[in-house]
């Protein structure tokens, strides 16, 4: 069995084990890259090299850039969680076969009131989470790449209480002409509390997606994206997105997600302005009743050469 | 020696003597003053009785008529006077005096007569009419004699054995004495011709209260005439012959009357005991003393001594020594006579009197010897003393004292001018000797024999005491003195009859008995036909009832009474009475009195409260019913309550006012009739029906319900007054219980019917209050109390690890949503939020992380950020 076969076997095994248990640390599923948010969270089929460490690392192998870096801020769920999230990430394409990436994300939640078992007021606390990841990609074949991220998450939710995890993402991506398809598994790993108690497994997800991107006369570029995420029988979603760019200067993006089970549906729009080698991006989740994600706004600045 | 002795402390004796003497002086002053007043006033005199002194000539004319016992005389003028005053009898005041009759007549004492006339005639009229009659020289009122006038001996108030009025202690029985006072008053206090030999220890010849009556004697112990004073002998001698009315010491039965210059009997000391200073006296056998006494003038041999025995069996098997028998026989035969058989003393022959002994046995060899007069002992309560020997051989008894009774001993003289109390048959014996000496003093003379004395002594003894079967009848000086008399008492002249409580109640005055002072008893005859009473005094015909009463200690003029309870109501009765003396000499029949017993009327029952046709008695009621019950004839009556279901406590709360209670009883609910039944002692009956209904119990009801309450802090509490919440329609007392569904939430503090519910924890509890009556019927009130930590919507705990509580202040239906950090909708429900029902969301299956809670309902929208650990 070659290495590809072994990875598939491990993936199936972890997949099975993950769904046999529950989930922990849902924060690891949050991707606030404006490019991804604006196309309905179809993150694995986008070709964002600068934030691939938080999405699909296998995409780095098919990127046209040598180096990409990004800084991002997002006001996450301003009508609910009210978390200020940001990240810094970067990727470097070592050669035509290998690429590596690293990223650091953090979230500062809204201060909340603490109450005891008799409703007595205890005090206030501001939750904080930190997410560090590194990734690598290897083009196995001219049309096929494999990518992997590993990371560490520390989610501090209450005084003297934090959850931590080691996790990994695995993806396989194929690019043929203007089409790309990808399959992968995310959030494989273990989690525990700061007191040493093991937690249920991470919010494991199996994702698959496809995209099509085409430039016309070097002036107009279009892309469509589709992605399916399976996070359990009561949590599935399908994301659809589209983008348009003019002369690689201005980009317009839109998308949506159709949620099943616990996963909420949403619609988002976004735009980007490229002043090479810098790119500015904005995403906004449209207010839809019943969706906690409404009015989420994310911005980023990207440097690419 | 038969005695036990209580030696009195010399110093205490003096104190007591002084007290008694000073008291006696006070009494004398008061008596003197009273006598002065009586000279001016005859109200205290006996009504219907006067004392007159006839003229010598008139008396010589009619004396034979008087002696015949009638009132009709040869003088028609005097007969008219008698008829006018209603004279029923005339008796000599100073009876025939035997050998002293001559000097009695010489002094004119025979002319004094006691005249009984109609009691309704005032003394002033009677005396005036008598004084107008030329045959009467003097008229005096007849005054009752009281004890304190008798003698002035200071210790006499302790000598209950002479006069027992029951006042010395609760044990003293009135009349338990030798009844000697009337003899002193009417007959004699002793005569110096009579010599009593005291065969005993030596008599203190120099004792202040004995010396004048002592004539020496002989000391058989030392075989010399020199006597040595002895406690026992001196005490015995004092009982017989201590000098009376000399203002010192004690009284003696035959001790004379010092103030009247009457010497008492002579005491001849025949000393057979001599004190040695040791436990046992020197002694000689008494037989030689008895023989000696007979040869030295004694006619009565007083012997308080006997033989010592090792055991009862020894005593039982021992016979009287022959020499003693012969000495006793000698005394009986020759006492009072000279060597030639001529009577030299007041009596021909002698009487030998012995104490029965103090062993408590039924035998004594000397007492069993028939010629001896054997004397047992009674106590101040009139019963046989525990120490006295007893049996049919005991001829007579007398007070012997009881050391266990307060002031219960026999008090007499002791050597060296001392006085004190002893007990024993040794003390009883001189009482009989003393009475015998009185009898000889009065009746003695030529041809008066010892047998006559013995018969009079024993036959006159009182056989009405309870223990005569064991210690014989009790010596009675008066009865013995009057024994064999033939003169009947005066008839009853003032009998009044009244009807009391359906009974015939008689009342009359004690009548004179010329030779016994006062009548001994009375018979009242009750007949329905007057003809049945014609000869009733001699023979009581069928159909005549007889009521007999004995008043042996009454005084002339005393008001006496008796009752007859067998009369039938509505019938007329005829009544008459006779008086009789100790020898059953019967007076003529009194006037016949007619009386009708009225018809008996039933008692009257009157309720003292409104009495509805039927009394309604609630299950918890306790009703008091009060009735006034009277008997129009003043009869006693019995009150009963019949068929009295649920009734209790029939009591007489006030005279004639009866109370009862009826208590409600639901278990017996229904209609009843109780009957208050009253029967008088003669059978007349009244009934009162009490209709009443016992009502069934009514369940308590909730009057004011307590609503659910929310307490927003621990400092709040709930006060609950049960009496505001519950009422019992039929007035039952309610018992309350408080139960909490969750006792950890609140503390129940109860003060009577008020309870405080004080929160001790947050949460909700249901409070159940039960009010129960005594039958177990109950009402219940339930309400909820929520104890919250503040107002508004409470979401806790946060962070949460298992259950999330959502508590609201007002009930509302709301949509509750929980969104995860990644935006997943983890929970969405529409819940009915209730302030008394905490909503708990089970978050145990939720992944740890940040969540957003949204509660949206009517008029409310709550958003919270939660942390699931």
mmCIF file of C-alpha atoms in Angstrom, chain B residues 273-448:
data_model
loop_
_atom_site.group_PDB
_atom_site.id
_atom_site.type_symbol
_atom_site.label_atom_id
_atom_site.label_comp_id
_atom_site.label_asym_id
_atom_site.label_seq_id
_atom_site.Cartn_x
_atom_site.Cartn_y
_atom_site.Cartn_z
ATOM 1 C CA UNK B 273 -44.177 -2.829 149.284
ATOM 2 C CA UNK B 274 -41.197 -0.817 150.267
ATOM 3 C CA UNK B 275 -38.981 1.004 147.822
ATOM 4 C CA UNK B 276 -35.337 0.033 148.121
ATOM 5 C CA UNK B 277 -33.838 2.232 145.451
ATOM 6 C CA UNK B 278 -33.396 -0.807 143.221
ATOM 7 C CA UNK B 279 -35.560 -2.200 140.483
ATOM 8 C CA UNK B 280 -37.479 -4.525 142.780
ATOM 9 C CA UNK B 281 -39.186 -3.416 145.924
ATOM 10 C CA UNK B 282 -39.082 -5.351 149.099
ATOM 11 C CA UNK B 283 -42.448 -6.921 149.625
ATOM 12 C CA UNK B 284 -44.446 -9.361 151.676
ATOM 13 C CA UNK B 285 -47.568 -11.266 150.753
ATOM 14 C CA UNK B 286 -50.721 -9.193 150.996
ATOM 15 C CA UNK B 287 -52.735 -11.887 152.700
ATOM 16 C CA UNK B 288 -51.530 -10.946 156.163
ATOM 17 C CA UNK B 289 -52.315 -7.288 155.439
ATOM 18 C CA UNK B 290 -55.834 -8.212 154.388
ATOM 19 C CA UNK B 291 -56.364 -10.140 157.592
ATOM 20 C CA UNK B 292 -54.853 -7.279 159.586
ATOM 21 C CA UNK B 293 -57.096 -4.728 157.876
ATOM 22 C CA UNK B 294 -60.197 -6.694 158.788
ATOM 23 C CA UNK B 295 -59.149 -6.584 162.414
ATOM 24 C CA UNK B 296 -58.373 -2.876 162.301
ATOM 25 C CA UNK B 297 -61.644 -1.335 161.117
ATOM 26 C CA UNK B 298 -61.431 -1.519 157.326
ATOM 27 C CA UNK B 299 -64.523 -2.626 155.459
ATOM 28 C CA UNK B 300 -63.092 -2.258 151.992
ATOM 29 C CA UNK B 301 -59.833 -3.905 151.012
ATOM 30 C CA UNK B 302 -58.206 -2.163 148.087
ATOM 31 C CA UNK B 303 -55.657 -4.437 146.415
ATOM 32 C CA UNK B 304 -53.702 -3.234 143.417
ATOM 33 C CA UNK B 305 -51.207 -6.043 143.583
ATOM 34 C CA UNK B 306 -50.857 -9.613 142.449
ATOM 35 C CA UNK B 307 -48.384 -12.390 141.903
ATOM 36 C CA UNK B 308 -45.581 -12.516 139.411
ATOM 37 C CA UNK B 309 -45.635 -15.307 136.807
ATOM 38 C CA UNK B 310 -42.961 -16.520 134.463
ATOM 39 C CA UNK B 311 -45.370 -17.031 131.587
ATOM 40 C CA UNK B 312 -48.948 -17.102 130.581
ATOM 41 C CA UNK B 313 -48.950 -20.854 131.062
ATOM 42 C CA UNK B 314 -47.535 -20.394 134.534
ATOM 43 C CA UNK B 315 -50.343 -17.983 135.334
ATOM 44 C CA UNK B 316 -52.940 -20.208 133.762
ATOM 45 C CA UNK B 317 -51.878 -23.233 135.746
ATOM 46 C CA UNK B 318 -51.453 -21.444 139.057
ATOM 47 C CA UNK B 319 -54.264 -21.308 141.567
ATOM 48 C CA UNK B 320 -54.774 -18.709 144.235
ATOM 49 C CA UNK B 321 -52.832 -19.614 147.370
ATOM 50 C CA UNK B 322 -54.982 -21.148 150.016
ATOM 51 C CA UNK B 323 -53.716 -18.725 152.663
ATOM 52 C CA UNK B 324 -54.778 -15.799 150.520
ATOM 53 C CA UNK B 325 -58.195 -17.339 149.931
ATOM 54 C CA UNK B 326 -58.631 -17.755 153.630
ATOM 55 C CA UNK B 327 -57.464 -14.216 154.344
ATOM 56 C CA UNK B 328 -59.924 -12.869 151.752
ATOM 57 C CA UNK B 329 -62.710 -14.973 153.212
ATOM 58 C CA UNK B 330 -61.790 -13.687 156.654
ATOM 59 C CA UNK B 331 -62.029 -10.089 155.528
ATOM 60 C CA UNK B 332 -65.334 -10.583 153.817
ATOM 61 C CA UNK B 333 -66.724 -12.296 156.869
ATOM 62 C CA UNK B 334 -65.371 -10.243 159.742
ATOM 63 C CA UNK B 335 -64.608 -6.793 158.468
ATOM 64 C CA UNK B 336 -66.577 -4.110 160.268
ATOM 65 C CA UNK B 337 -67.242 -6.303 163.271
ATOM 66 C CA UNK B 338 -65.575 -6.721 166.614
ATOM 67 C CA UNK B 339 -64.280 -9.857 168.097
ATOM 68 C CA UNK B 340 -67.713 -10.719 169.342
ATOM 69 C CA UNK B 341 -69.345 -10.427 165.984
ATOM 70 C CA UNK B 342 -70.966 -7.099 166.746
ATOM 71 C CA UNK B 343 -71.036 -4.556 163.949
ATOM 72 C CA UNK B 344 -68.727 -1.726 164.759
ATOM 73 C CA UNK B 345 -68.283 -0.198 161.342
ATOM 74 C CA UNK B 346 -70.697 1.175 158.748
ATOM 75 C CA UNK B 347 -71.025 -2.205 157.126
ATOM 76 C CA UNK B 348 -71.324 -5.726 158.240
ATOM 77 C CA UNK B 349 -68.591 -7.681 156.511
ATOM 78 C CA UNK B 350 -66.126 -6.472 153.966
ATOM 79 C CA UNK B 351 -65.532 -6.274 150.245
ATOM 80 C CA UNK B 352 -62.194 -7.277 148.766
ATOM 81 C CA UNK B 353 -61.389 -5.532 145.516
ATOM 82 C CA UNK B 354 -58.466 -6.631 143.337
ATOM 83 C CA UNK B 355 -56.941 -5.263 140.160
ATOM 84 C CA UNK B 356 -57.296 -7.784 137.327
ATOM 85 C CA UNK B 357 -53.687 -7.430 136.208
ATOM 86 C CA UNK B 358 -51.788 -5.812 133.371
ATOM 87 C CA UNK B 359 -50.483 -8.763 131.330
ATOM 88 C CA UNK B 360 -53.203 -8.647 128.717
ATOM 89 C CA UNK B 361 -54.053 -12.247 129.623
ATOM 90 C CA UNK B 362 -57.386 -13.898 130.087
ATOM 91 C CA UNK B 363 -56.444 -15.260 133.487
ATOM 92 C CA UNK B 364 -55.388 -14.250 136.963
ATOM 93 C CA UNK B 365 -55.511 -16.633 139.898
ATOM 94 C CA UNK B 366 -56.734 -14.032 142.369
ATOM 95 C CA UNK B 367 -59.302 -12.535 140.049
ATOM 96 C CA UNK B 368 -60.689 -15.953 139.322
ATOM 97 C CA UNK B 369 -61.507 -16.358 143.007
ATOM 98 C CA UNK B 370 -65.218 -15.638 143.002
ATOM 99 C CA UNK B 371 -65.602 -13.632 146.241
ATOM 100 C CA UNK B 372 -63.104 -11.100 145.008
ATOM 101 C CA UNK B 373 -64.317 -8.102 143.015
ATOM 102 C CA UNK B 374 -61.937 -8.158 140.073
ATOM 103 C CA UNK B 375 -61.397 -4.869 138.259
ATOM 104 C CA UNK B 376 -60.367 -4.438 134.613
ATOM 105 C CA UNK B 377 -59.340 -1.197 132.946
ATOM 106 C CA UNK B 378 -60.784 1.008 130.225
ATOM 107 C CA UNK B 379 -59.072 3.916 128.584
ATOM 108 C CA UNK B 380 -60.268 7.474 128.075
ATOM 109 C CA UNK B 381 -61.998 6.328 124.886
ATOM 110 C CA UNK B 382 -64.234 3.935 126.833
ATOM 111 C CA UNK B 383 -62.724 0.759 125.426
ATOM 112 C CA UNK B 384 -60.692 -1.977 127.074
ATOM 113 C CA UNK B 385 -57.046 -1.026 127.447
ATOM 114 C CA UNK B 386 -54.534 -3.224 125.719
ATOM 115 C CA UNK B 387 -52.792 -4.104 128.942
ATOM 116 C CA UNK B 388 -55.800 -5.124 131.016
ATOM 117 C CA UNK B 389 -56.355 -8.785 131.785
ATOM 118 C CA UNK B 390 -59.782 -9.820 130.704
ATOM 119 C CA UNK B 391 -62.363 -12.536 130.827
ATOM 120 C CA UNK B 392 -65.736 -13.332 132.239
ATOM 121 C CA UNK B 393 -64.132 -13.508 135.677
ATOM 122 C CA UNK B 394 -63.509 -9.746 135.544
ATOM 123 C CA UNK B 395 -66.442 -8.362 137.502
ATOM 124 C CA UNK B 396 -66.261 -4.708 136.747
ATOM 125 C CA UNK B 397 -64.046 -2.162 135.012
ATOM 126 C CA UNK B 398 -62.979 1.375 135.645
ATOM 127 C CA UNK B 399 -60.738 3.980 134.033
ATOM 128 C CA UNK B 400 -57.148 2.772 134.192
ATOM 129 C CA UNK B 401 -55.545 5.301 131.884
ATOM 130 C CA UNK B 402 -53.643 5.063 128.654
ATOM 131 C CA UNK B 403 -50.153 6.471 128.402
ATOM 132 C CA UNK B 404 -50.400 6.575 124.617
ATOM 133 C CA UNK B 405 -53.267 9.010 124.752
ATOM 134 C CA UNK B 406 -52.631 12.665 125.380
ATOM 135 C CA UNK B 407 -53.667 13.418 128.986
ATOM 136 C CA UNK B 408 -54.925 9.871 129.074
ATOM 137 C CA UNK B 409 -53.418 8.702 132.372
ATOM 138 C CA UNK B 410 -55.056 8.575 135.774
ATOM 139 C CA UNK B 411 -53.959 11.562 137.802
ATOM 140 C CA UNK B 412 -53.507 11.329 141.545
ATOM 141 C CA UNK B 413 -51.165 12.025 144.411
ATOM 142 C CA UNK B 414 -47.508 11.081 144.674
ATOM 143 C CA UNK B 415 -45.226 11.272 147.694
ATOM 144 C CA UNK B 416 -43.737 14.599 148.778
ATOM 145 C CA UNK B 417 -46.793 16.633 147.769
ATOM 146 C CA UNK B 418 -46.359 15.635 144.186
ATOM 147 C CA UNK B 419 -48.999 14.679 141.619
ATOM 148 C CA UNK B 420 -48.788 12.658 138.463
ATOM 149 C CA UNK B 421 -50.319 10.221 136.074
ATOM 150 C CA UNK B 422 -50.121 6.428 136.093
ATOM 151 C CA UNK B 423 -51.837 3.779 134.046
ATOM 152 C CA UNK B 424 -52.828 0.226 134.864
ATOM 153 C CA UNK B 425 -55.527 -1.856 136.430
ATOM 154 C CA UNK B 426 -53.826 -0.713 139.647
ATOM 155 C CA UNK B 427 -55.347 2.679 138.878
ATOM 156 C CA UNK B 428 -58.720 1.272 137.839
ATOM 157 C CA UNK B 429 -59.067 -0.725 141.038
ATOM 158 C CA UNK B 430 -59.131 2.268 143.478
ATOM 159 C CA UNK B 431 -61.914 3.808 141.378
ATOM 160 C CA UNK B 432 -64.088 0.824 142.279
ATOM 161 C CA UNK B 433 -62.886 0.954 145.875
ATOM 162 C CA UNK B 434 -63.650 4.666 145.986
ATOM 163 C CA UNK B 435 -67.172 4.207 144.613
ATOM 164 C CA UNK B 436 -67.669 1.351 147.072
ATOM 165 C CA UNK B 437 -66.542 3.699 149.830
ATOM 166 C CA UNK B 438 -69.077 6.297 148.684
ATOM 167 C CA UNK B 439 -71.827 3.702 148.704
ATOM 168 C CA UNK B 440 -70.898 2.614 152.207
ATOM 169 C CA UNK B 441 -70.662 6.247 153.242
ATOM 170 C CA UNK B 442 -74.198 6.875 152.074
ATOM 171 C CA UNK B 443 -75.922 3.590 152.774
ATOM 172 C CA UNK B 444 -73.763 2.316 155.571
ATOM 173 C CA UNK B 445 -75.262 1.675 158.927
ATOM 174 C CA UNK B 446 -76.559 -1.089 161.006
ATOM 175 C CA UNK B 447 -77.407 -4.193 159.085
ATOM 176 C CA UNK B 448 -75.925 -2.792 155.864
#
